[in-house]
Short mmCIF file of N, CA and C in Angstrom, two decimals:
data_model
loop_
_atom_site.label_atom_id
_atom_site.label_comp_id
_atom_site.label_asym_id
_atom_site.label_seq_id
_atom_site.Cartn_x
_atom_site.Cartn_y
_atom_site.Cartn_z
N GLY A 22 34.89 -44.47 -113.80
CA GLY A 22 35.18 -45.74 -114.36
C GLY A 22 34.38 -45.99 -115.64
N VAL A 23 34.73 -47.04 -116.27
CA VAL A 23 34.09 -47.43 -117.51
C VAL A 23 33.00 -48.45 -117.19
N ARG A 24 31.85 -48.28 -117.81
CA ARG A 24 30.75 -49.22 -117.65
C ARG A 24 30.41 -49.81 -119.01
N LEU A 25 29.98 -51.06 -119.01
CA LEU A 25 29.55 -51.70 -120.24
C LEU A 25 28.14 -52.22 -120.05
N VAL A 26 27.26 -51.80 -120.94
CA VAL A 26 25.88 -52.28 -120.94
C VAL A 26 25.50 -52.51 -122.38
N THR A 27 24.93 -53.68 -122.68
CA THR A 27 24.44 -53.93 -124.03
C THR A 27 22.93 -53.76 -124.04
N VAL A 28 22.43 -53.28 -125.17
CA VAL A 28 21.00 -52.98 -125.29
C VAL A 28 20.44 -53.71 -126.49
N ASP A 29 19.33 -54.40 -126.28
CA ASP A 29 18.60 -55.06 -127.37
C ASP A 29 17.27 -54.33 -127.51
N PRO A 30 17.12 -53.51 -128.54
CA PRO A 30 15.88 -52.75 -128.69
C PRO A 30 14.75 -53.55 -129.33
N GLY A 31 15.04 -54.77 -129.76
CA GLY A 31 14.02 -55.57 -130.44
C GLY A 31 13.99 -55.23 -131.93
N GLU A 32 12.99 -55.77 -132.62
CA GLU A 32 12.88 -55.54 -134.05
C GLU A 32 12.44 -54.10 -134.32
N MET A 33 13.08 -53.49 -135.33
CA MET A 33 12.76 -52.11 -135.67
C MET A 33 12.60 -51.97 -137.18
N ASP A 34 11.90 -50.94 -137.57
CA ASP A 34 11.68 -50.65 -138.98
C ASP A 34 12.92 -49.97 -139.54
N THR A 35 13.86 -50.79 -140.02
CA THR A 35 15.10 -50.29 -140.61
C THR A 35 15.29 -50.95 -141.97
N VAL A 36 16.19 -50.41 -142.74
CA VAL A 36 16.52 -50.99 -144.04
C VAL A 36 17.07 -52.40 -143.84
N MET A 37 17.92 -52.58 -142.85
CA MET A 37 18.50 -53.90 -142.59
C MET A 37 17.40 -54.92 -142.29
N HIS A 38 16.43 -54.53 -141.47
CA HIS A 38 15.33 -55.44 -141.13
C HIS A 38 14.51 -55.75 -142.37
N ALA A 39 14.22 -54.73 -143.18
CA ALA A 39 13.43 -54.93 -144.41
C ALA A 39 14.16 -55.84 -145.39
N ASP A 40 15.48 -55.70 -145.47
CA ASP A 40 16.27 -56.58 -146.35
C ASP A 40 16.23 -58.03 -145.85
N ALA A 41 16.29 -58.20 -144.54
CA ALA A 41 16.32 -59.55 -143.96
C ALA A 41 14.94 -60.21 -143.98
N LEU A 42 13.90 -59.40 -143.75
CA LEU A 42 12.54 -59.92 -143.68
C LEU A 42 11.62 -59.06 -144.54
N PRO A 43 11.70 -59.19 -145.85
CA PRO A 43 10.94 -58.31 -146.74
C PRO A 43 9.43 -58.42 -146.60
N ASP A 44 8.92 -59.53 -146.07
CA ASP A 44 7.47 -59.69 -145.92
C ASP A 44 6.96 -59.22 -144.57
N ALA A 45 7.83 -58.71 -143.72
CA ALA A 45 7.41 -58.25 -142.39
C ALA A 45 6.48 -57.05 -142.52
N ASP A 46 5.55 -56.95 -141.58
CA ASP A 46 4.63 -55.81 -141.53
C ASP A 46 5.36 -54.63 -140.89
N ARG A 47 5.88 -53.76 -141.72
CA ARG A 47 6.68 -52.63 -141.21
C ARG A 47 5.88 -51.72 -140.31
N ALA A 48 4.57 -51.63 -140.52
CA ALA A 48 3.73 -50.76 -139.69
C ALA A 48 3.66 -51.25 -138.24
N SER A 49 3.96 -52.53 -138.02
CA SER A 49 3.90 -53.07 -136.66
C SER A 49 5.22 -52.92 -135.91
N LEU A 50 6.24 -52.42 -136.59
CA LEU A 50 7.56 -52.32 -135.98
C LEU A 50 7.81 -50.94 -135.39
N ALA A 51 8.59 -50.93 -134.34
CA ALA A 51 9.03 -49.67 -133.74
C ALA A 51 10.03 -48.99 -134.66
N THR A 52 10.16 -47.70 -134.51
CA THR A 52 11.15 -46.94 -135.29
C THR A 52 12.44 -46.81 -134.47
N PRO A 53 13.55 -46.51 -135.12
CA PRO A 53 14.77 -46.22 -134.37
C PRO A 53 14.58 -45.06 -133.39
N GLU A 54 13.72 -44.12 -133.75
CA GLU A 54 13.45 -42.99 -132.85
C GLU A 54 12.76 -43.47 -131.56
N ASP A 55 11.85 -44.45 -131.70
CA ASP A 55 11.21 -45.02 -130.51
C ASP A 55 12.27 -45.64 -129.60
N ALA A 56 13.18 -46.40 -130.19
CA ALA A 56 14.24 -47.05 -129.42
C ALA A 56 15.15 -46.01 -128.77
N ALA A 57 15.50 -44.98 -129.51
CA ALA A 57 16.39 -43.94 -128.98
C ALA A 57 15.78 -43.26 -127.76
N GLU A 58 14.48 -43.04 -127.80
CA GLU A 58 13.78 -42.41 -126.66
C GLU A 58 13.95 -43.26 -125.40
N VAL A 59 13.76 -44.56 -125.53
CA VAL A 59 13.88 -45.46 -124.38
C VAL A 59 15.33 -45.57 -123.93
N ILE A 60 16.25 -45.67 -124.88
CA ILE A 60 17.67 -45.77 -124.53
C ILE A 60 18.12 -44.52 -123.77
N LEU A 61 17.70 -43.35 -124.21
CA LEU A 61 18.05 -42.11 -123.50
C LEU A 61 17.51 -42.11 -122.08
N GLU A 62 16.30 -42.61 -121.89
CA GLU A 62 15.74 -42.69 -120.54
C GLU A 62 16.61 -43.59 -119.66
N ARG A 63 17.06 -44.70 -120.21
CA ARG A 63 17.91 -45.61 -119.46
C ARG A 63 19.28 -45.01 -119.15
N ILE A 64 19.83 -44.25 -120.09
CA ILE A 64 21.13 -43.62 -119.86
C ILE A 64 21.05 -42.65 -118.68
N HIS A 65 19.94 -41.94 -118.57
CA HIS A 65 19.77 -41.00 -117.47
C HIS A 65 19.67 -41.70 -116.12
N ALA A 66 19.34 -42.98 -116.12
CA ALA A 66 19.24 -43.76 -114.88
C ALA A 66 20.23 -44.92 -114.89
N ILE A 67 21.40 -44.71 -115.49
CA ILE A 67 22.37 -45.79 -115.68
C ILE A 67 22.89 -46.36 -114.36
N GLU A 68 22.87 -45.58 -113.31
CA GLU A 68 23.38 -46.07 -112.02
C GLU A 68 22.57 -47.28 -111.53
N ALA A 69 21.32 -47.39 -111.98
CA ALA A 69 20.46 -48.50 -111.56
C ALA A 69 20.72 -49.78 -112.36
N VAL A 70 21.53 -49.69 -113.39
CA VAL A 70 21.80 -50.84 -114.25
C VAL A 70 23.15 -51.45 -113.87
N PRO A 71 23.18 -52.74 -113.57
CA PRO A 71 24.46 -53.38 -113.21
C PRO A 71 25.46 -53.33 -114.36
N ASN A 72 26.72 -53.12 -114.03
CA ASN A 72 27.77 -53.14 -115.04
C ASN A 72 27.77 -54.51 -115.72
N GLY A 73 27.86 -54.51 -117.04
CA GLY A 73 27.89 -55.75 -117.80
C GLY A 73 26.52 -56.29 -118.14
N ALA A 74 25.47 -55.58 -117.76
CA ALA A 74 24.11 -56.07 -117.99
C ALA A 74 23.74 -56.04 -119.47
N ARG A 75 22.84 -56.94 -119.84
CA ARG A 75 22.22 -56.92 -121.16
C ARG A 75 20.77 -56.53 -120.92
N ILE A 76 20.34 -55.45 -121.54
CA ILE A 76 19.00 -54.94 -121.31
C ILE A 76 18.13 -55.23 -122.52
N ASP A 77 17.04 -55.95 -122.29
CA ASP A 77 16.06 -56.23 -123.34
C ASP A 77 15.03 -55.11 -123.30
N LEU A 78 15.13 -54.19 -124.24
CA LEU A 78 14.24 -53.03 -124.26
C LEU A 78 13.02 -53.23 -125.16
N ALA A 79 12.89 -54.40 -125.77
CA ALA A 79 11.79 -54.61 -126.72
C ALA A 79 10.42 -54.24 -126.14
N PRO A 80 10.09 -54.67 -124.90
CA PRO A 80 8.77 -54.28 -124.37
C PRO A 80 8.62 -52.77 -124.18
N GLU A 81 9.69 -52.12 -123.71
CA GLU A 81 9.63 -50.67 -123.50
C GLU A 81 9.57 -49.91 -124.83
N VAL A 82 10.30 -50.40 -125.83
CA VAL A 82 10.28 -49.76 -127.15
C VAL A 82 8.90 -49.92 -127.77
N ALA A 83 8.29 -51.09 -127.60
CA ALA A 83 6.93 -51.31 -128.11
C ALA A 83 5.95 -50.35 -127.43
N ALA A 84 6.13 -50.13 -126.13
CA ALA A 84 5.25 -49.20 -125.41
C ALA A 84 5.47 -47.76 -125.91
N ALA A 85 6.73 -47.40 -126.18
CA ALA A 85 7.02 -46.06 -126.72
C ALA A 85 6.38 -45.88 -128.09
N ARG A 86 6.40 -46.94 -128.90
CA ARG A 86 5.77 -46.89 -130.22
C ARG A 86 4.26 -46.69 -130.07
N ALA A 87 3.65 -47.46 -129.17
CA ALA A 87 2.21 -47.34 -128.95
C ALA A 87 1.84 -45.94 -128.47
N ALA A 88 2.66 -45.37 -127.58
CA ALA A 88 2.40 -44.01 -127.09
C ALA A 88 2.52 -43.00 -128.22
N ARG A 89 3.54 -43.18 -129.08
CA ARG A 89 3.71 -42.26 -130.21
C ARG A 89 2.51 -42.34 -131.15
N LEU A 90 2.05 -43.56 -131.43
CA LEU A 90 0.90 -43.73 -132.31
C LEU A 90 -0.36 -43.13 -131.69
N ALA A 91 -0.51 -43.29 -130.38
CA ALA A 91 -1.68 -42.72 -129.69
C ALA A 91 -1.64 -41.19 -129.76
N ARG A 92 -0.45 -40.63 -129.57
CA ARG A 92 -0.33 -39.16 -129.67
C ARG A 92 -0.68 -38.71 -131.08
N GLY A 93 -0.22 -39.47 -132.08
CA GLY A 93 -0.51 -39.14 -133.47
C GLY A 93 -2.00 -39.23 -133.76
N ALA A 94 -2.66 -40.25 -133.20
CA ALA A 94 -4.10 -40.41 -133.40
C ALA A 94 -4.86 -39.27 -132.77
N ARG A 95 -4.43 -38.84 -131.58
CA ARG A 95 -5.10 -37.71 -130.92
C ARG A 95 -4.89 -36.44 -131.73
N THR A 96 -3.67 -36.25 -132.25
CA THR A 96 -3.39 -35.06 -133.05
C THR A 96 -4.20 -35.08 -134.33
N ALA A 97 -4.24 -36.23 -135.00
CA ALA A 97 -4.99 -36.33 -136.24
C ALA A 97 -6.47 -36.12 -135.98
N GLY A 98 -6.98 -36.65 -134.87
CA GLY A 98 -8.38 -36.48 -134.53
C GLY A 98 -8.74 -35.04 -134.21
N SER A 99 -7.78 -34.30 -133.67
CA SER A 99 -8.06 -32.91 -133.33
C SER A 99 -8.08 -32.01 -134.55
N LEU A 100 -7.58 -32.50 -135.67
CA LEU A 100 -7.56 -31.68 -136.90
C LEU A 100 -8.86 -31.76 -137.65
N ARG A 101 -9.73 -32.65 -137.28
CA ARG A 101 -10.99 -32.81 -138.01
C ARG A 101 -11.99 -31.79 -137.59
#
């Protein structure tokens, strides 16, 4: 059958966001790659999501961004 689920990844560092909010701190925003990582995780567990649901992924995308930054900091620190 066909399932419908809408996803709100929250604010992301995109050209559209920069055009709409040019004074926003882009460094504080998640990337589309961060959102894609979380969306893929949800797709793999789609059976747990009710048909027609709207999923607010902003908290999970923010956590994915923080994890990516932490990995980057560890990598950068190991190069010294």
